[in-house]
Structures are given as C-alpha cells and as structure tokens.
mmCIF file of C-alpha atoms in Angstrom:
data_model
loop_
_atom_site.group_PDB
_atom_site.id
_atom_site.type_symbol
_atom_site.label_atom_id
_atom_site.label_comp_id
_atom_site.label_asym_id
_atom_site.label_seq_id
_atom_site.Cartn_x
_atom_site.Cartn_y
_atom_site.Cartn_z
ATOM 1 C CA MET A 1193 0.000 0.000 0.000
ATOM 2 C CA SER A 1194 1.339 3.427 -0.962
ATOM 3 C CA MET A 1195 0.392 6.282 1.375
ATOM 4 C CA THR A 1196 1.127 9.993 1.605
ATOM 5 C CA LEU A 1197 2.078 11.626 4.888
ATOM 6 C CA LEU A 1198 1.425 15.361 5.103
ATOM 7 C CA TYR A 1199 4.346 16.388 7.246
ATOM 8 C CA GLN A 1200 6.215 19.329 8.732
ATOM 9 C CA THR A 1201 9.954 19.118 9.243
ATOM 10 C CA HIS A 1202 9.834 20.959 12.573
ATOM 11 C CA SER A 1203 6.784 19.308 14.118
ATOM 12 C CA PRO A 1204 7.283 16.861 16.994
ATOM 13 C CA PHE A 1205 3.927 15.252 16.207
ATOM 14 C CA ALA A 1206 4.647 14.701 12.528
ATOM 15 C CA ARG A 1207 8.083 13.336 13.365
ATOM 16 C CA LYS A 1208 6.528 10.909 15.839
ATOM 17 C CA ALA A 1209 4.397 9.384 13.082
ATOM 18 C CA LEU A 1210 7.353 9.096 10.712
ATOM 19 C CA VAL A 1211 9.673 7.602 13.339
ATOM 20 C CA PHE A 1212 6.948 5.086 14.152
ATOM 21 C CA ALA A 1213 6.719 4.173 10.458
ATOM 22 C CA HIS A 1214 10.465 3.572 10.375
ATOM 23 C CA GLU A 1215 10.347 1.409 13.472
ATOM 24 C CA VAL A 1216 7.655 -0.878 12.045
ATOM 25 C CA GLY A 1217 9.224 -1.098 8.588
ATOM 26 C CA LEU A 1218 6.672 0.983 6.701
ATOM 27 C CA ALA A 1219 8.633 4.156 5.965
ATOM 28 C CA ASP A 1220 9.361 3.133 2.387
ATOM 29 C CA GLN A 1221 5.618 2.993 1.729
ATOM 30 C CA LEU A 1222 5.157 6.678 2.610
ATOM 31 C CA ASN A 1223 5.390 9.624 0.261
ATOM 32 C CA VAL A 1224 6.365 12.361 2.719
ATOM 33 C CA VAL A 1225 5.212 15.858 1.713
ATOM 34 C CA HIS A 1226 6.134 18.915 3.748
ATOM 35 C CA HIS A 1227 3.460 21.504 4.571
ATOM 36 C CA GLU A 1228 3.858 24.640 6.646
ATOM 37 C CA THR A 1229 1.018 25.080 9.136
ATOM 38 C CA SER A 1230 0.246 27.698 11.773
ATOM 39 C CA PRO A 1231 -2.931 28.789 13.569
ATOM 40 C CA THR A 1232 -2.438 32.228 12.033
ATOM 41 C CA VAL A 1233 -1.761 31.143 8.430
ATOM 42 C CA ARG A 1234 -4.304 28.867 6.795
ATOM 43 C CA ASN A 1235 -2.967 25.980 4.714
ATOM 44 C CA ASP A 1236 -5.884 25.060 2.470
ATOM 45 C CA VAL A 1237 -4.348 21.764 1.364
ATOM 46 C CA VAL A 1238 -4.107 20.539 4.938
ATOM 47 C CA PHE A 1239 -7.537 21.895 5.905
ATOM 48 C CA THR A 1240 -9.035 19.929 3.027
ATOM 49 C CA GLU A 1241 -7.849 16.708 4.674
ATOM 50 C CA ASN A 1242 -8.040 17.638 8.365
ATOM 51 C CA PRO A 1243 -10.614 20.125 9.741
ATOM 52 C CA LEU A 1244 -8.113 21.113 12.431
ATOM 53 C CA GLY A 1245 -5.642 22.262 9.784
ATOM 54 C CA LYS A 1246 -2.789 20.364 11.395
ATOM 55 C CA VAL A 1247 -0.192 17.812 10.350
ATOM 56 C CA PRO A 1248 0.479 14.951 10.362
ATOM 57 C CA VAL A 1249 -2.246 13.619 8.095
ATOM 58 C CA LEU A 1250 -2.057 10.190 6.472
ATOM 59 C CA LEU A 1251 -3.658 9.975 3.038
ATOM 60 C CA ARG A 1252 -4.742 6.528 1.830
ATOM 61 C CA GLN A 1253 -5.900 5.752 -1.686
ATOM 62 C CA GLY A 1254 -9.669 5.284 -1.778
ATOM 63 C CA LEU A 1255 -10.004 5.686 1.995
ATOM 64 C CA ALA A 1256 -10.588 8.570 4.392
ATOM 65 C CA PRO A 1257 -7.574 10.532 5.690
ATOM 66 C CA ILE A 1258 -6.289 9.702 9.168
ATOM 67 C CA PHE A 1259 -5.107 12.266 11.728
ATOM 68 C CA ASP A 1260 -3.539 12.991 14.328
ATOM 69 C CA SER A 1261 -0.207 11.363 15.270
ATOM 70 C CA ASP A 1262 -1.708 9.028 17.892
ATOM 71 C CA VAL A 1263 -4.321 7.727 15.461
ATOM 72 C CA ILE A 1264 -1.817 7.427 12.611
ATOM 73 C CA CYS A 1265 0.510 5.367 14.813
ATOM 74 C CA ALA A 1266 -2.368 3.137 15.908
ATOM 75 C CA TYR A 1267 -3.309 2.592 12.270
ATOM 76 C CA LEU A 1268 0.247 1.852 11.145
ATOM 77 C CA ASP A 1269 0.541 -0.660 13.964
ATOM 78 C CA THR A 1270 -2.106 -2.755 12.211
ATOM 79 C CA LEU A 1271 -0.189 -2.915 8.916
ATOM 80 C CA HIS A 1272 2.974 -4.787 9.866
ATOM 81 C CA GLU A 1273 3.911 -8.215 11.165
ATOM 82 C CA ARG A 1274 6.483 -7.157 13.724
ATOM 83 C CA GLU A 1275 5.862 -6.975 17.467
ATOM 84 C CA PRO A 1276 3.137 -4.345 18.007
ATOM 85 C CA LEU A 1277 4.408 -1.058 19.412
ATOM 86 C CA ILE A 1278 1.067 -0.433 21.101
ATOM 87 C CA PRO A 1279 0.711 -3.365 23.502
ATOM 88 C CA ALA A 1280 -2.691 -4.990 23.316
ATOM 89 C CA ALA A 1281 -3.230 -5.767 26.983
ATOM 90 C CA SER A 1282 -1.803 -5.895 30.508
ATOM 91 C CA GLU A 1283 0.075 -3.196 32.367
ATOM 92 C CA ARG A 1284 2.461 -2.800 29.398
ATOM 93 C CA ARG A 1285 -0.375 -1.208 27.429
ATOM 94 C CA TRP A 1286 -1.249 1.308 30.129
ATOM 95 C CA GLN A 1287 2.390 2.179 30.727
ATOM 96 C CA ALA A 1288 2.930 2.786 27.011
ATOM 97 C CA LEU A 1289 -0.182 4.934 26.709
ATOM 98 C CA GLN A 1290 0.703 6.838 29.894
ATOM 99 C CA VAL A 1291 4.139 7.727 28.562
ATOM 100 C CA GLN A 1292 2.537 8.704 25.249
ATOM 101 C CA ALA A 1293 0.143 11.021 27.088
ATOM 102 C CA VAL A 1294 2.970 12.710 28.986
ATOM 103 C CA ALA A 1295 4.934 13.083 25.748
ATOM 104 C CA GLN A 1296 1.936 14.704 24.064
ATOM 105 C CA GLY A 1297 1.496 17.013 27.039
ATOM 106 C CA ILE A 1298 5.077 18.231 27.179
ATOM 107 C CA ALA A 1299 5.083 18.944 23.447
ATOM 108 C CA GLU A 1300 1.867 20.942 23.809
ATOM 109 C CA ALA A 1301 3.234 22.764 26.868
ATOM 110 C CA GLY A 1302 6.421 23.594 24.963
ATOM 111 C CA ILE A 1303 4.389 25.019 22.093
ATOM 112 C CA ALA A 1304 2.450 27.147 24.571
ATOM 113 C CA VAL A 1305 5.691 28.447 26.110
ATOM 114 C CA ARG A 1306 6.938 29.396 22.645
ATOM 115 C CA TRP A 1307 3.737 31.315 21.944
ATOM 116 C CA GLU A 1308 4.166 33.334 25.133
ATOM 117 C CA THR A 1309 7.906 33.965 24.727
ATOM 118 C CA VAL A 1310 8.669 34.004 20.979
ATOM 119 C CA ARG A 1311 5.732 33.683 18.619
ATOM 120 C CA ARG A 1312 3.091 36.041 19.999
ATOM 121 C CA PRO A 1313 3.709 39.798 19.532
ATOM 122 C CA GLU A 1314 5.533 41.031 22.628
ATOM 123 C CA THR A 1315 2.744 43.334 23.778
ATOM 124 C CA LEU A 1316 0.309 40.389 23.822
ATOM 125 C CA ARG A 1317 2.451 37.964 25.808
ATOM 126 C CA TYR A 1318 1.362 36.768 29.249
ATOM 127 C CA PRO A 1319 4.437 35.847 31.345
ATOM 128 C CA ALA A 1320 2.388 34.159 34.072
ATOM 129 C CA LEU A 1321 0.964 31.750 31.518
ATOM 130 C CA ALA A 1322 4.424 30.925 30.209
ATOM 131 C CA GLU A 1323 5.574 30.242 33.770
ATOM 132 C CA GLY A 1324 2.605 27.943 34.324
ATOM 133 C CA TYR A 1325 3.425 25.883 31.263
ATOM 134 C CA GLU A 1326 7.103 25.789 32.197
ATOM 135 C CA ALA A 1327 6.072 24.344 35.567
ATOM 136 C CA LYS A 1328 4.229 21.574 33.726
ATOM 137 C CA LEU A 1329 7.399 20.801 31.795
ATOM 138 C CA VAL A 1330 9.532 20.614 34.931
ATOM 139 C CA ALA A 1331 7.023 18.427 36.781
ATOM 140 C CA SER A 1332 6.786 16.093 33.791
ATOM 141 C CA TYR A 1333 10.556 15.838 33.496
ATOM 142 C CA ASP A 1334 10.742 14.907 37.175
ATOM 143 C CA TRP A 1335 8.030 12.257 36.741
ATOM 144 C CA LEU A 1336 9.831 10.783 33.746
ATOM 145 C CA GLU A 1337 13.141 10.642 35.603
ATOM 146 C CA VAL A 1338 11.521 8.368 38.178
ATOM 147 C CA SER A 1339 8.800 6.561 36.227
ATOM 148 C CA LEU A 1340 10.006 6.065 32.650
ATOM 149 C CA ASP A 1341 10.324 2.367 31.810
ATOM 150 C CA THR A 1342 13.781 2.717 30.318
ATOM 151 C CA GLY A 1343 14.441 -1.026 30.280
ATOM 152 C CA ALA A 1344 11.188 -2.021 28.583
ATOM 153 C CA ASP A 1345 10.810 -3.137 24.993
ATOM 154 C CA LEU A 1346 10.206 -0.320 22.520
ATOM 155 C CA HIS A 1347 6.654 1.031 22.500
ATOM 156 C CA VAL A 1348 4.725 4.003 21.128
ATOM 157 C CA GLY A 1349 5.253 6.023 24.298
ATOM 158 C CA HIS A 1350 9.017 5.878 23.867
ATOM 159 C CA ILE A 1351 8.707 7.188 20.311
ATOM 160 C CA GLY A 1352 6.392 10.011 21.342
ATOM 161 C CA LEU A 1353 8.669 10.962 24.220
ATOM 162 C CA ALA A 1354 11.895 10.910 22.221
ATOM 163 C CA THR A 1355 10.436 13.082 19.466
ATOM 164 C CA ALA A 1356 8.936 15.502 22.011
ATOM 165 C CA LEU A 1357 12.190 15.855 23.962
ATOM 166 C CA ALA A 1358 14.152 16.286 20.741
ATOM 167 C CA TRP A 1359 11.819 19.094 19.692
ATOM 168 C CA LEU A 1360 12.039 20.824 23.091
ATOM 169 C CA GLN A 1361 15.817 20.716 22.778
ATOM 170 C CA PHE A 1362 15.645 21.872 19.136
ATOM 171 C CA ARG A 1363 13.603 24.929 20.190
ATOM 172 C CA ASP A 1364 15.833 25.679 23.198
ATOM 173 C CA LEU A 1365 12.953 25.326 25.648
ATOM 174 C CA PRO A 1366 13.434 24.538 29.371
ATOM 175 C CA SER A 1367 15.883 21.661 29.503
ATOM 176 C CA PHE A 1368 15.066 18.192 30.757
ATOM 177 C CA ARG A 1369 18.723 17.384 31.447
ATOM 178 C CA SER A 1370 19.766 19.109 34.671
ATOM 179 C CA GLY A 1371 19.492 16.734 37.613
ATOM 180 C CA ARG A 1372 17.895 14.000 35.500
ATOM 181 C CA PRO A 1373 20.714 11.652 34.444
ATOM 182 C CA ARG A 1374 18.433 8.656 33.893
ATOM 183 C CA LEU A 1375 16.142 10.481 31.467
ATOM 184 C CA SER A 1376 19.082 12.137 29.712
ATOM 185 C CA GLU A 1377 20.932 8.852 29.219
ATOM 186 C CA TRP A 1378 17.829 7.190 27.822
ATOM 187 C CA PHE A 1379 17.171 10.049 25.406
ATOM 188 C CA ASP A 1380 20.760 10.222 24.169
ATOM 189 C CA ALA A 1381 20.701 6.505 23.379
ATOM 190 C CA PHE A 1382 17.306 6.707 21.667
ATOM 191 C CA ALA A 1383 18.410 9.676 19.576
ATOM 192 C CA GLN A 1384 20.976 7.430 17.876
ATOM 193 C CA ARG A 1385 18.371 4.984 16.572
ATOM 194 C CA PRO A 1386 18.259 4.869 12.749
ATOM 195 C CA SER A 1387 14.632 6.050 12.823
ATOM 196 C CA MET A 1388 15.653 9.246 14.617
ATOM 197 C CA LEU A 1389 18.753 9.869 12.518
ATOM 198 C CA ALA A 1390 16.635 9.528 9.356
ATOM 199 C CA THR A 1391 14.132 12.196 10.468
ATOM 200 C CA PRO A 1392 16.072 15.270 11.639
ATOM 201 C CA LEU A 1393 14.222 18.381 12.725
ATOM 202 C CA PHE A 1394 14.836 21.507 10.648
ATOM 203 C CA GLY A 1395 13.109 24.684 9.543
ATOM 204 C CA ASP A 1396 11.353 27.641 11.102
ATOM 205 C CA THR A 1397 7.749 28.311 12.032
ATOM 206 C CA HIS A 1398 6.000 30.949 9.930
ATOM 207 C CA ASP A 1399 3.123 32.769 11.628
ATOM 208 C CA ILE A 1400 2.775 35.272 8.797
ATOM 209 C CA ARG A 1401 2.249 34.393 5.177
ATOM 210 C CA ILE A 1402 5.411 34.107 3.104
ATOM 211 C CA GLN A 1403 5.878 33.442 -0.562
ATOM 212 C CA VAL A 1404 6.888 29.810 -1.034
ATOM 213 C CA PRO A 1405 7.410 28.349 -4.516
ATOM 214 C CA GLU A 1406 4.718 25.874 -5.522
ATOM 215 C CA THR A 1407 7.245 23.063 -5.819
ATOM 216 C CA ARG A 1408 8.250 23.556 -2.198
ATOM 217 C CA ARG A 1409 4.846 24.242 -0.721
ATOM 218 C CA ASP A 1410 2.791 21.404 -2.097
ATOM 219 C CA ARG A 1411 5.037 18.871 -3.767
ATOM 220 C CA ALA A 1412 8.343 18.815 -1.914
ATOM 221 C CA ASN A 1413 9.232 15.240 -1.070
ATOM 222 C CA PHE A 1414 11.388 14.695 1.969
ATOM 223 C CA PRO A 1415 13.205 11.367 2.118
ATOM 224 C CA SER A 1416 11.708 9.056 4.694
ATOM 225 C CA ARG A 1417 14.950 7.200 5.216
#
C-alpha cells in the first residue's frame, strides 16, 4: 500500500508518526510531503484533509484521511507483522499509553511556552501563563526521571517521548537534562536509533504568510529514510 504523509519538518507530532513508520518497517511505503502550518496562516491543502488544519495527516488511496499522530501510529501498527508497538493488553499497554500522554502534554506545553515567549507579539504575551506551562514541563521531566520504563521493549510512548524531547531541545525550551541523568541517558541513546537519525528536525515556524514556490509548498518530497 502506498500512502502519503502530510508532514512538517519541525513538528514533533509529525516526526513521531514518521519515526513510528520507520520502526515498524513501513517508511518506504510513505510519500512524505512537507506543509507549513500555523494557527495564524491557513494551509488550504491541509484543511481539506483535516478540519483542524494540522499535520500529520495520512492519506490513503480510496479511503478517508487519518489524523492525528496518535491515530496514525495506531493505524500503522495494524499494517505490519512485527511486534506491536502499542501493547494490546496488561500493564504494558497502560504504561505505554501513559508515557505517550505525557509526551503529548510536554510537546503541547512547549508550544504554549513558545507562543508566550517568541511567537506572539511582545505586547500580547502573558508571562504568568508561560511560567505555568514551564512548571508543567519541569514536573513532567521529574516524573519521567523516576517513572520512565527505560528497560522495557520499545513502544509508542518511547517514540512520542523521544520526538517531544528532541523538539524541546531543538527549540531551546526549558531543559530536561539538569538533575535528571536517567532520562538524559535514555534520550541520548534513543536519539541514535536509525529512525531518529533519518528524520532530523529543521526549519522555522512561519506565523505570517510568506511566498513559497509551488514546488516547495505542495510537492516537496522529503526522504523518509
């Protein structure tokens, strides 16, 4: 089956879906197409496939699009014959989904911090809100230092967490490293996996409309491996 993944090279959520595809051996079945998205700049191509206007979106021939990253990963996990990365039952399932939820939360908190410190016009920023989201990041880092199942077999939560932490580091947001050697060691090892090395983060967020050549905006293919 050939599928198209609407992607963004600096999105932790899009990268999660692509890393997952690599880990289950499906990356070579994806046509990866970069799309810039922002709440302040409408991308009509993405909105056509996802009413939230966000990537990632998985396009399947003759079938409805699938979004967001959690749903895409769950779908991809049904297409391969390797060990499932979303455990079907027992405490392994709940641990994997718990780590995935924390990963989703820290990525969302990091985005909120960026809005209040970088992306929103300075006169509209709310420092107390940024501090509140930073506190969520710190508390989550502390929880992960103690609770992350670093010795467990690979699961979807690990992928979500690694791509979230990589993005937080990429955007120079509050660090997870200080005083957390266990989490840092796990991340550094995970970052060397072929799936992570094949999907580097790059690019800038555009919250105002810029002129992008058609070949870049709608048809640029980024290698999936």
